[in-house]
């Protein structure tokens, strides 16, 4: 059954830029160029791939006031229990998730701070520029250096919801490389702002730090 | 001259035709073959409970003995289908109770089963033998008691990953002393402790018991006595494997395991302590299936276990196995057919302490010539790895890769994973099931559309750039049966242009994409044999046609619109007067 259907979309639509009589089979290479132009990314190296902006962010930082009323409220449905994680991702069944959470809750133990300093430099490890795309990026890698450790690590701070969870994870990461017992060390966490000055976390709420 | 075979002869011939696919072909030959086939079919499988009415099925197959039904779409497993959507078992059980009282077996997957359903089964089917519920919910342990007490010929009772209201462990005690026919019992998903003495008595009076899967509440000590009562088990799911036992108890347990000469499948092993792993060594050489998804076995204890499993065909394990462990699998488990590696981090997210990369899967693809089914959760992947895997294993039938970080590119080249998946679909000509992830452009889907000719089920998340992606898939994948998509930026044009394709598929799921309300209405009007369900928690009546909807579920059906839709499910039948004012139809 051959169907000849045309969908005439209202001018406000965001779902696609295709007009009437659009033939999908013809529309191949022209798409990418117009997309780049839209983003103002003409300066990008050709080989570098930039992840396309999406209308959601994994950390639930979408700015409600900026929402176009015709955009989906949120392309991602948020789970009520956990703060702003993506529903159904990664795709594992609830019985297994339940077990993994139980396992982690019973493994976590408190740690005490004393001593070493972990610095986070605000130079993103990827090529992406800052600006309006930043908060929509799926990942934001920053360099982390710890006093006394030669190796700098890269961390995706988009995966964390708070300074506490980031600190926790950094401590785990660095204690792998050191003989020190993580419970003995006291960590001071500083980060380098855009102007190059060193700041303490907590001065600024977590979500602004991601910008 | 009447050249028809006498129906008795045809019946006899058909009694040798087991496969439903063949029987479906038989029923298309002519009316008399259709009639004879339908009167003799014993096993009926309905893979979408809304594709056909229970009455129609019961009418067509009056001699049905076994019914298999599937309800909710697959993404319901990941909480993407709101509660109350549907998939109710009751209308089916009611219809069968009336029209097919000789029903013996019921297998339900992703359906809502209530205690009333279970009571109805217990009361209506005199010779009921098999109840297998997979990923079902809506019932309590009271319903189980009803089955236990009434079904005097019960052979199989299996609850696989169900969500059950657990009111206690008494239900098990309702199995009467006269019940001796049990072959399989699986209550691994329940929480409460059952009475050990009742379980022991049940096991000892069940000489045909081949499969026993305990829940976590059954202690290690109890396991010992159960195994001594049932050394003939072929499948065992242990309970908790972490209690502290004294030396005597340990050696008794070891002895019990070594008596189990028939054991082929082992699962459970919750929280297994490293010192208890050696208890399993005696059964390892005979195992064909090992499920360590809940066993927090780390390296190197895992190695010791795996090197002994030379006959393993199916391995489910957590990423604690790491690349090193998978190398050992590659060299020790030469018969491996199916590998599933699950994440061990909290919420299923990555645990940065685990050294598992794409290399692990590459090793297994090199070492295991029969590997045909893969489910692999990994933080990142590379195109080169997929190219190698495809080259090593062109016999892959199922390839499900879950790169846990959405939009993650090839971590070595920073390029999209298009070329990797291209290699997979190009080389693995018999690939039937594919799940893609990571950073993917439309190109990846062009490749899948071009090469994935045998692909039946495809799952996509956070991928693609435009409607082209969907167009490539719907126009290219000839065998496509189930397509499920979440969080991809397209919809309307490809959907509407390929509407006819949807009738050749079982179902299409799209959530958090850009499908407009208008497109849904258009599809509904043009394709009467499809149910186009818009699942959206915000009211639709006043929505403009251009507004995107949260989720759509489209499936072919002979049953017409369903009558049990909740208010958050919209189909055009609910508001037929909402016209197509903005839509131009040629």
CSV table of N, CA and C in Angstrom, one decimal, chain B residues 223-371:
chain,number,residue,atom,x,y,z
B,223,UNK,N,20.4,-24.8,52.9
B,223,UNK,CA,20.7,-25.3,51.6
B,223,UNK,C,21.3,-26.7,51.6
B,224,UNK,N,22.2,-26.9,52.6
B,224,UNK,CA,22.8,-28.2,52.8
B,224,UNK,C,21.8,-29.3,52.9
B,225,UNK,N,20.8,-29.1,53.8
B,225,UNK,CA,19.8,-30.2,54.0
B,225,UNK,C,18.9,-30.3,52.8
B,226,UNK,N,18.6,-29.3,52.1
B,226,UNK,CA,17.8,-29.4,50.9
B,226,UNK,C,18.5,-30.1,49.8
B,227,UNK,N,19.8,-29.9,49.6
B,227,UNK,CA,20.6,-30.5,48.5
B,227,UNK,C,20.7,-32.0,48.8
B,228,UNK,N,20.8,-32.4,50.1
B,228,UNK,CA,20.9,-33.8,50.4
B,228,UNK,C,19.5,-34.5,50.1
B,229,UNK,N,18.4,-33.7,50.1
B,229,UNK,CA,17.1,-34.3,49.8
B,229,UNK,C,16.9,-34.4,48.3
B,230,UNK,N,17.6,-33.5,47.6
B,230,UNK,CA,17.4,-33.5,46.1
B,230,UNK,C,18.7,-33.5,45.3
B,231,UNK,N,19.4,-34.5,45.4
B,231,UNK,CA,20.7,-34.5,44.6
B,231,UNK,C,20.5,-34.6,43.1
B,232,UNK,N,19.3,-34.9,42.7
B,232,UNK,CA,19.0,-35.1,41.3
B,232,UNK,C,18.8,-33.8,40.6
B,233,UNK,N,18.8,-32.7,41.3
B,233,UNK,CA,18.5,-31.4,40.7
B,233,UNK,C,19.4,-31.1,39.4
B,234,UNK,N,18.7,-30.5,38.4
B,234,UNK,CA,19.4,-30.1,37.2
B,234,UNK,C,19.7,-28.6,37.3
B,235,UNK,N,18.8,-27.9,37.9
B,235,UNK,CA,18.9,-26.5,38.0
B,235,UNK,C,18.8,-26.1,39.5
B,236,UNK,N,19.8,-25.3,40.0
B,236,UNK,CA,19.7,-24.9,41.4
B,236,UNK,C,19.9,-23.4,41.5
B,237,UNK,N,19.0,-22.7,42.2
B,237,UNK,CA,19.3,-21.3,42.6
B,237,UNK,C,19.4,-21.3,44.1
B,238,UNK,N,20.6,-21.0,44.6
B,238,UNK,CA,20.8,-21.0,46.0
B,238,UNK,C,20.2,-19.8,46.6
B,239,UNK,N,20.1,-19.8,48.0
B,239,UNK,CA,19.7,-18.6,48.7
B,239,UNK,C,21.0,-17.8,49.0
B,240,UNK,N,21.0,-17.2,50.1
B,240,UNK,CA,22.1,-16.4,50.6
B,240,UNK,C,23.3,-17.3,50.8
B,241,UNK,N,24.5,-16.9,50.3
B,241,UNK,CA,25.7,-17.7,50.5
B,241,UNK,C,26.7,-17.0,51.4
B,242,UNK,N,26.2,-16.3,52.4
B,242,UNK,CA,27.2,-15.6,53.2
B,242,UNK,C,27.1,-15.9,54.7
B,243,UNK,N,26.2,-16.8,55.1
B,243,UNK,CA,26.2,-17.1,56.5
B,243,UNK,C,27.5,-17.7,57.0
B,244,UNK,N,27.8,-17.5,58.2
B,244,UNK,CA,29.0,-18.1,58.8
B,244,UNK,C,28.7,-19.6,59.2
B,245,UNK,N,29.4,-20.5,58.7
B,245,UNK,CA,29.1,-21.9,59.0
B,245,UNK,C,30.3,-22.5,59.7
B,246,UNK,N,30.1,-23.4,60.6
B,246,UNK,CA,31.2,-24.1,61.3
B,246,UNK,C,31.8,-25.1,60.3
B,247,UNK,N,33.0,-25.6,60.6
B,247,UNK,CA,33.7,-26.5,59.7
B,247,UNK,C,32.9,-27.7,59.3
B,248,UNK,N,32.2,-28.2,60.3
B,248,UNK,CA,31.4,-29.5,60.0
B,248,UNK,C,30.3,-29.2,59.0
B,249,UNK,N,29.6,-28.0,59.2
B,249,UNK,CA,28.6,-27.7,58.2
B,249,UNK,C,29.1,-27.5,56.8
B,250,UNK,N,30.3,-26.8,56.8
B,250,UNK,CA,30.9,-26.6,55.5
B,250,UNK,C,31.3,-27.9,54.8
B,251,UNK,N,31.8,-28.8,55.5
B,251,UNK,CA,32.2,-30.1,54.8
B,251,UNK,C,30.9,-30.9,54.4
B,252,UNK,N,29.9,-30.7,55.2
B,252,UNK,CA,28.6,-31.4,54.8
B,252,UNK,C,28.1,-30.8,53.5
B,253,UNK,N,28.2,-29.5,53.5
B,253,UNK,CA,27.7,-28.8,52.3
B,253,UNK,C,28.5,-29.2,51.1
B,254,UNK,N,29.8,-29.3,51.3
B,254,UNK,CA,30.7,-29.7,50.2
B,254,UNK,C,30.3,-31.0,49.7
B,255,UNK,N,30.1,-31.9,50.6
B,255,UNK,CA,29.7,-33.3,50.3
B,255,UNK,C,28.4,-33.3,49.5
B,256,UNK,N,27.4,-32.5,49.9
B,256,UNK,CA,26.1,-32.4,49.3
B,256,UNK,C,26.3,-32.0,47.8
B,257,UNK,N,27.2,-31.0,47.6
B,257,UNK,CA,27.4,-30.5,46.2
B,257,UNK,C,28.0,-31.6,45.4
B,258,UNK,N,28.9,-32.3,46.0
B,258,UNK,CA,29.6,-33.3,45.2
B,258,UNK,C,28.7,-34.5,44.8
B,259,UNK,N,27.6,-34.6,45.5
B,259,UNK,CA,26.7,-35.7,45.1
B,259,UNK,C,25.8,-35.3,44.0
B,260,UNK,N,25.8,-34.0,43.6
B,260,UNK,CA,24.9,-33.5,42.6
B,260,UNK,C,25.4,-33.8,41.2
B,261,UNK,N,25.2,-35.0,40.7
B,261,UNK,CA,25.8,-35.3,39.4
B,261,UNK,C,25.1,-34.8,38.2
B,262,UNK,N,23.8,-34.3,38.4
B,262,UNK,CA,23.1,-33.9,37.2
B,262,UNK,C,23.0,-32.4,37.0
B,263,UNK,N,23.7,-31.7,38.0
B,263,UNK,CA,23.5,-30.2,38.0
B,263,UNK,C,24.1,-29.6,36.7
B,264,UNK,N,23.2,-28.8,36.0
B,264,UNK,CA,23.7,-28.1,34.8
B,264,UNK,C,23.6,-26.6,35.0
B,265,UNK,N,22.8,-26.1,35.9
B,265,UNK,CA,22.6,-24.7,35.9
B,265,UNK,C,22.6,-24.2,37.4
B,266,UNK,N,23.4,-23.2,37.6
B,266,UNK,CA,23.6,-22.7,39.0
B,266,UNK,C,23.4,-21.2,39.0
B,267,UNK,N,22.6,-20.7,40.0
B,267,UNK,CA,22.3,-19.3,40.1
B,267,UNK,C,22.1,-18.9,41.6
B,268,UNK,N,21.7,-17.7,41.9
B,268,UNK,CA,21.5,-17.3,43.3
B,268,UNK,C,22.9,-16.8,43.8
B,269,UNK,N,23.4,-17.5,44.7
B,269,UNK,CA,24.7,-17.2,45.3
B,269,UNK,C,24.8,-15.8,45.8
B,270,UNK,N,23.7,-15.3,46.4
B,270,UNK,CA,23.7,-13.9,46.9
B,270,UNK,C,24.9,-13.7,47.9
B,271,UNK,N,25.6,-12.6,47.7
B,271,UNK,CA,26.6,-12.2,48.6
B,271,UNK,C,27.6,-13.2,48.9
B,272,UNK,N,27.9,-14.1,48.0
B,272,UNK,CA,28.8,-15.2,48.3
B,272,UNK,C,30.2,-14.8,48.8
B,273,UNK,N,30.6,-15.4,49.9
B,273,UNK,CA,31.9,-15.1,50.5
B,273,UNK,C,33.0,-15.8,49.8
B,274,UNK,N,34.1,-15.2,49.6
B,274,UNK,CA,35.2,-15.9,48.9
B,274,UNK,C,35.6,-17.3,49.4
B,275,UNK,N,35.5,-17.4,50.7
B,275,UNK,CA,35.9,-18.7,51.3
B,275,UNK,C,34.9,-19.9,50.9
B,276,UNK,N,33.7,-19.5,50.4
B,276,UNK,CA,32.8,-20.6,50.1
B,276,UNK,C,32.8,-20.9,48.6
B,277,UNK,N,33.6,-20.2,47.8
B,277,UNK,CA,33.7,-20.5,46.4
B,277,UNK,C,34.1,-21.9,46.1
B,278,UNK,N,35.1,-22.4,46.8
B,278,UNK,CA,35.6,-23.8,46.6
B,278,UNK,C,34.5,-24.8,46.7
B,279,UNK,N,33.4,-24.5,47.5
B,279,UNK,CA,32.3,-25.5,47.6
B,279,UNK,C,31.7,-25.8,46.3
B,280,UNK,N,31.9,-24.9,45.3
B,280,UNK,CA,31.2,-25.1,44.1
B,280,UNK,C,32.1,-25.8,43.1
B,281,UNK,N,33.3,-26.0,43.4
B,281,UNK,CA,34.2,-26.6,42.4
B,281,UNK,C,33.8,-27.9,41.8
B,282,UNK,N,33.2,-28.7,42.7
B,282,UNK,CA,32.8,-30.1,42.2
B,282,UNK,C,31.7,-30.1,41.2
B,283,UNK,N,30.9,-29.0,41.2
B,283,UNK,CA,29.8,-29.0,40.2
B,283,UNK,C,30.2,-28.3,38.9
B,284,UNK,N,31.3,-27.5,39.0
B,284,UNK,CA,31.7,-26.6,37.8
B,284,UNK,C,31.8,-27.4,36.5
B,285,UNK,N,32.5,-28.5,36.5
B,285,UNK,CA,32.7,-29.1,35.1
B,285,UNK,C,31.4,-29.5,34.4
B,286,UNK,N,30.4,-29.7,35.2
B,286,UNK,CA,29.1,-30.2,34.6
B,286,UNK,C,28.2,-29.0,34.2
B,287,UNK,N,28.6,-27.8,34.6
B,287,UNK,CA,27.7,-26.7,34.4
B,287,UNK,C,27.6,-26.2,33.0
B,288,UNK,N,26.4,-26.0,32.5
B,288,UNK,CA,26.3,-25.3,31.2
B,288,UNK,C,25.8,-23.9,31.4
B,289,UNK,N,25.3,-23.6,32.6
B,289,UNK,CA,24.7,-22.2,32.8
B,289,UNK,C,25.1,-21.8,34.2
B,290,UNK,N,25.7,-20.6,34.2
B,290,UNK,CA,26.1,-20.0,35.5
B,290,UNK,C,25.7,-18.5,35.6
B,291,UNK,N,24.9,-18.2,36.6
B,291,UNK,CA,24.4,-16.9,36.7
B,291,UNK,C,24.9,-16.3,38.0
B,292,UNK,N,25.9,-15.4,37.8
B,292,UNK,CA,26.6,-14.7,38.9
B,292,UNK,C,26.1,-13.3,39.1
B,293,UNK,N,24.9,-12.9,38.6
B,293,UNK,CA,24.5,-11.5,38.6
B,293,UNK,C,24.4,-11.0,40.0
B,294,UNK,N,24.1,-11.9,40.9
B,294,UNK,CA,24.0,-11.4,42.3
B,294,UNK,C,25.1,-11.9,43.2
B,295,UNK,N,26.1,-12.4,42.6
B,295,UNK,CA,27.2,-13.0,43.3
B,295,UNK,C,28.4,-12.0,43.2
B,296,UNK,N,28.7,-11.4,44.4
B,296,UNK,CA,29.7,-10.4,44.4
B,296,UNK,C,31.1,-11.0,44.4
B,297,UNK,N,31.3,-11.9,43.5
B,297,UNK,CA,32.6,-12.6,43.5
B,297,UNK,C,33.6,-11.7,42.7
B,298,UNK,N,34.7,-11.5,43.4
B,298,UNK,CA,35.7,-10.6,42.7
B,298,UNK,C,36.8,-11.5,42.2
B,299,UNK,N,37.7,-10.8,41.5
B,299,UNK,CA,38.9,-11.5,41.0
B,299,UNK,C,39.8,-11.6,42.3
B,300,UNK,N,40.6,-12.5,42.5
B,300,UNK,CA,40.8,-13.7,41.6
B,300,UNK,C,40.0,-14.9,42.0
B,301,UNK,N,39.0,-14.8,42.9
B,301,UNK,CA,38.2,-15.9,43.3
B,301,UNK,C,37.4,-16.4,42.1
B,302,UNK,N,37.0,-15.4,41.2
B,302,UNK,CA,36.2,-15.7,40.0
B,302,UNK,C,37.0,-16.6,39.1
B,303,UNK,N,38.3,-16.3,39.0
B,303,UNK,CA,39.2,-17.1,38.1
B,303,UNK,C,39.2,-18.5,38.4
B,304,UNK,N,39.3,-18.8,39.7
B,304,UNK,CA,39.3,-20.2,40.1
B,304,UNK,C,38.1,-20.9,39.7
B,305,UNK,N,37.0,-20.2,39.8
B,305,UNK,CA,35.7,-20.8,39.5
B,305,UNK,C,35.6,-21.0,38.0
B,306,UNK,N,35.9,-20.0,37.2
B,306,UNK,CA,35.7,-20.1,35.8
B,306,UNK,C,36.6,-21.1,35.1
B,307,UNK,N,37.9,-21.2,35.6
B,307,UNK,CA,38.8,-22.2,34.9
B,307,UNK,C,38.2,-23.6,35.0
B,308,UNK,N,37.3,-23.8,35.9
B,308,UNK,CA,36.8,-25.2,36.1
B,308,UNK,C,35.5,-25.4,35.2
B,309,UNK,N,35.0,-24.3,34.7
B,309,UNK,CA,33.7,-24.5,34.0
B,309,UNK,C,33.9,-24.7,32.5
B,310,UNK,N,34.5,-25.8,32.1
B,310,UNK,CA,34.9,-26.0,30.7
B,310,UNK,C,33.7,-26.2,29.8
B,311,UNK,N,32.5,-26.5,30.4
B,311,UNK,CA,31.4,-26.8,29.5
B,311,UNK,C,30.3,-25.7,29.5
B,312,UNK,N,30.7,-24.6,30.1
B,312,UNK,CA,29.8,-23.5,30.2
B,312,UNK,C,29.3,-23.0,28.9
B,313,UNK,N,28.0,-22.8,28.7
B,313,UNK,CA,27.4,-22.3,27.5
B,313,UNK,C,26.8,-20.9,27.8
B,314,UNK,N,26.4,-20.7,29.0
B,314,UNK,CA,25.7,-19.4,29.3
B,314,UNK,C,26.4,-18.9,30.6
B,315,UNK,N,26.9,-17.6,30.5
B,315,UNK,CA,27.5,-17.0,31.7
B,315,UNK,C,26.9,-15.6,31.9
B,316,UNK,N,26.3,-15.4,33.0
B,316,UNK,CA,25.8,-14.0,33.4
B,316,UNK,C,26.6,-13.6,34.6
B,317,UNK,N,27.2,-12.4,34.5
B,317,UNK,CA,28.2,-12.1,35.5
B,317,UNK,C,28.3,-10.6,35.7
B,318,UNK,N,28.8,-10.1,36.8
B,318,UNK,CA,28.9,-8.6,37.0
B,318,UNK,C,30.3,-8.2,36.4
B,319,UNK,N,30.4,-6.9,36.2
B,319,UNK,CA,31.6,-6.4,35.6
B,319,UNK,C,32.8,-6.5,36.6
B,320,UNK,N,32.6,-7.1,37.8
B,320,UNK,CA,33.7,-7.4,38.7
B,320,UNK,C,34.6,-8.4,38.0
B,321,UNK,N,34.1,-9.0,37.0
B,321,UNK,CA,35.0,-10.0,36.3
B,321,UNK,C,36.2,-9.4,35.6
B,322,UNK,N,36.0,-8.1,35.3
B,322,UNK,CA,37.0,-7.3,34.6
B,322,UNK,C,37.6,-8.0,33.4
B,323,UNK,N,38.5,-7.3,32.7
B,323,UNK,CA,39.0,-7.8,31.4
B,323,UNK,C,39.8,-9.1,31.7
B,324,UNK,N,40.5,-9.1,32.8
B,324,UNK,CA,41.4,-10.3,33.1
B,324,UNK,C,40.5,-11.5,33.2
B,325,UNK,N,39.3,-11.4,33.9
B,325,UNK,CA,38.5,-12.5,34.1
B,325,UNK,C,37.9,-13.0,32.7
B,326,UNK,N,37.6,-12.0,31.9
B,326,UNK,CA,37.0,-12.4,30.6
B,326,UNK,C,38.0,-13.1,29.7
B,327,UNK,N,39.3,-12.7,29.9
B,327,UNK,CA,40.4,-13.5,29.2
B,327,UNK,C,40.4,-14.9,29.6
B,328,UNK,N,40.2,-15.1,30.9
B,328,UNK,CA,40.1,-16.5,31.4
B,328,UNK,C,38.9,-17.3,30.8
B,329,UNK,N,37.8,-16.6,30.7
B,329,UNK,CA,36.6,-17.2,30.1
B,329,UNK,C,36.9,-17.6,28.7
B,330,UNK,N,37.6,-16.7,28.0
B,330,UNK,CA,37.9,-16.9,26.6
B,330,UNK,C,38.8,-18.2,26.4
B,331,UNK,N,39.6,-18.4,27.4
B,331,UNK,CA,40.5,-19.6,27.3
B,331,UNK,C,39.9,-20.9,27.9
B,332,UNK,N,39.0,-20.7,28.9
B,332,UNK,CA,38.5,-21.9,29.6
B,332,UNK,C,37.1,-22.4,29.1
B,333,UNK,N,36.3,-21.4,28.6
B,333,UNK,CA,34.9,-21.8,28.4
B,333,UNK,C,34.7,-21.8,26.9
B,334,UNK,N,35.2,-22.8,26.2
B,334,UNK,CA,35.2,-22.8,24.8
B,334,UNK,C,33.8,-23.1,24.2
B,335,UNK,N,32.9,-23.5,25.0
B,335,UNK,CA,31.5,-23.8,24.6
B,335,UNK,C,30.6,-22.6,24.7
B,336,UNK,N,31.1,-21.5,25.2
B,336,UNK,CA,30.2,-20.4,25.5
B,336,UNK,C,29.4,-19.9,24.4
B,337,UNK,N,28.1,-19.8,24.6
B,337,UNK,CA,27.2,-19.3,23.6
B,337,UNK,C,26.6,-17.9,24.0
B,338,UNK,N,26.4,-17.7,25.3
B,338,UNK,CA,25.8,-16.5,25.7
B,338,UNK,C,26.5,-15.8,26.8
B,339,UNK,N,26.8,-14.5,26.7
B,339,UNK,CA,27.5,-13.8,27.7
B,339,UNK,C,26.7,-12.6,28.1
B,340,UNK,N,26.5,-12.4,29.4
B,340,UNK,CA,25.9,-11.1,29.8
B,340,UNK,C,26.8,-10.5,30.9
B,341,UNK,N,27.2,-9.3,30.8
B,341,UNK,CA,28.0,-8.6,31.8
B,341,UNK,C,27.2,-7.4,32.3
B,342,UNK,N,26.9,-7.4,33.6
B,342,UNK,CA,26.1,-6.4,34.2
B,342,UNK,C,26.9,-5.4,35.0
B,343,UNK,N,26.5,-4.2,35.2
B,343,UNK,CA,27.3,-3.2,36.0
B,343,UNK,C,27.1,-3.5,37.4
B,344,UNK,N,28.2,-3.3,38.2
B,344,UNK,CA,28.1,-3.6,39.6
B,344,UNK,C,28.0,-2.3,40.5
B,345,UNK,N,28.0,-1.1,39.8
B,345,UNK,CA,28.0,0.1,40.6
B,345,UNK,C,26.6,0.4,41.1
B,346,UNK,N,26.5,1.4,42.0
B,346,UNK,CA,25.2,1.8,42.6
B,346,UNK,C,24.4,2.3,41.5
B,347,UNK,N,23.1,2.0,41.5
B,347,UNK,CA,22.1,2.5,40.5
B,347,UNK,C,22.5,1.9,39.1
B,348,UNK,N,23.4,1.0,39.1
B,348,UNK,CA,23.9,0.4,37.8
B,348,UNK,C,24.9,1.3,37.1
B,349,UNK,N,25.2,2.4,37.7
B,349,UNK,CA,26.2,3.3,37.1
B,349,UNK,C,27.6,2.7,37.3
B,350,UNK,N,28.5,3.4,36.7
B,350,UNK,CA,29.9,2.9,36.6
B,350,UNK,C,30.5,2.9,38.0
B,351,UNK,N,31.2,1.9,38.4
B,351,UNK,CA,32.0,1.9,39.6
B,351,UNK,C,33.4,2.0,39.1
B,352,UNK,N,34.0,3.2,39.4
B,352,UNK,CA,35.3,3.5,38.8
B,352,UNK,C,36.4,2.6,39.2
B,353,UNK,N,36.2,1.7,40.2
B,353,UNK,CA,37.3,0.8,40.6
B,353,UNK,C,37.4,-0.4,39.8
B,354,UNK,N,36.4,-0.6,38.9
B,354,UNK,CA,36.4,-1.8,38.1
B,354,UNK,C,37.1,-1.7,36.8
B,355,UNK,N,38.1,-2.6,36.6
B,355,UNK,CA,38.9,-2.4,35.4
B,355,UNK,C,38.3,-3.3,34.2
B,356,UNK,N,37.1,-2.9,33.8
B,356,UNK,CA,36.6,-3.6,32.6
B,356,UNK,C,36.3,-2.7,31.5
B,357,UNK,N,36.9,-3.0,30.4
B,357,UNK,CA,36.8,-2.2,29.2
B,357,UNK,C,36.3,-3.1,28.0
B,358,UNK,N,36.4,-2.5,26.8
B,358,UNK,CA,36.0,-3.2,25.6
B,358,UNK,C,36.8,-4.4,25.4
B,359,UNK,N,38.0,-4.4,25.9
B,359,UNK,CA,39.0,-5.5,25.7
B,359,UNK,C,38.4,-6.8,26.1
B,360,UNK,N,37.7,-6.8,27.2
B,360,UNK,CA,37.2,-8.1,27.8
B,360,UNK,C,36.3,-8.8,26.7
B,361,UNK,N,35.4,-8.0,26.1
B,361,UNK,CA,34.5,-8.6,25.1
B,361,UNK,C,35.3,-9.1,23.9
B,362,UNK,N,36.3,-8.3,23.5
B,362,UNK,CA,37.1,-8.7,22.4
B,362,UNK,C,37.8,-10.1,22.7
B,363,UNK,N,38.3,-10.2,23.9
B,363,UNK,CA,38.9,-11.5,24.2
B,363,UNK,C,37.9,-12.7,24.1
B,364,UNK,N,36.8,-12.5,24.6
B,364,UNK,CA,35.8,-13.6,24.5
B,364,UNK,C,35.4,-13.8,23.1
B,365,UNK,N,35.3,-12.8,22.3
B,365,UNK,CA,34.9,-13.0,20.9
B,365,UNK,C,36.0,-13.8,20.1
B,366,UNK,N,37.3,-13.6,20.6
B,366,UNK,CA,38.4,-14.4,20.0
B,366,UNK,C,38.4,-15.8,20.4
B,367,UNK,N,38.1,-16.0,21.7
B,367,UNK,CA,38.3,-17.3,22.3
B,367,UNK,C,37.1,-18.3,22.2
B,368,UNK,N,36.0,-17.8,22.0
B,368,UNK,CA,34.8,-18.6,22.1
B,368,UNK,C,34.1,-18.7,20.7
B,369,UNK,N,34.3,-19.7,20.0
B,369,UNK,CA,33.8,-19.8,18.6
B,369,UNK,C,32.3,-19.9,18.5
B,370,UNK,N,31.6,-20.3,19.6
B,370,UNK,CA,30.1,-20.5,19.5
B,370,UNK,C,29.4,-19.3,20.1
B,371,UNK,N,30.1,-18.2,20.4
B,371,UNK,CA,29.5,-17.1,21.0
B,371,UNK,C,28.5,-16.5,20.0
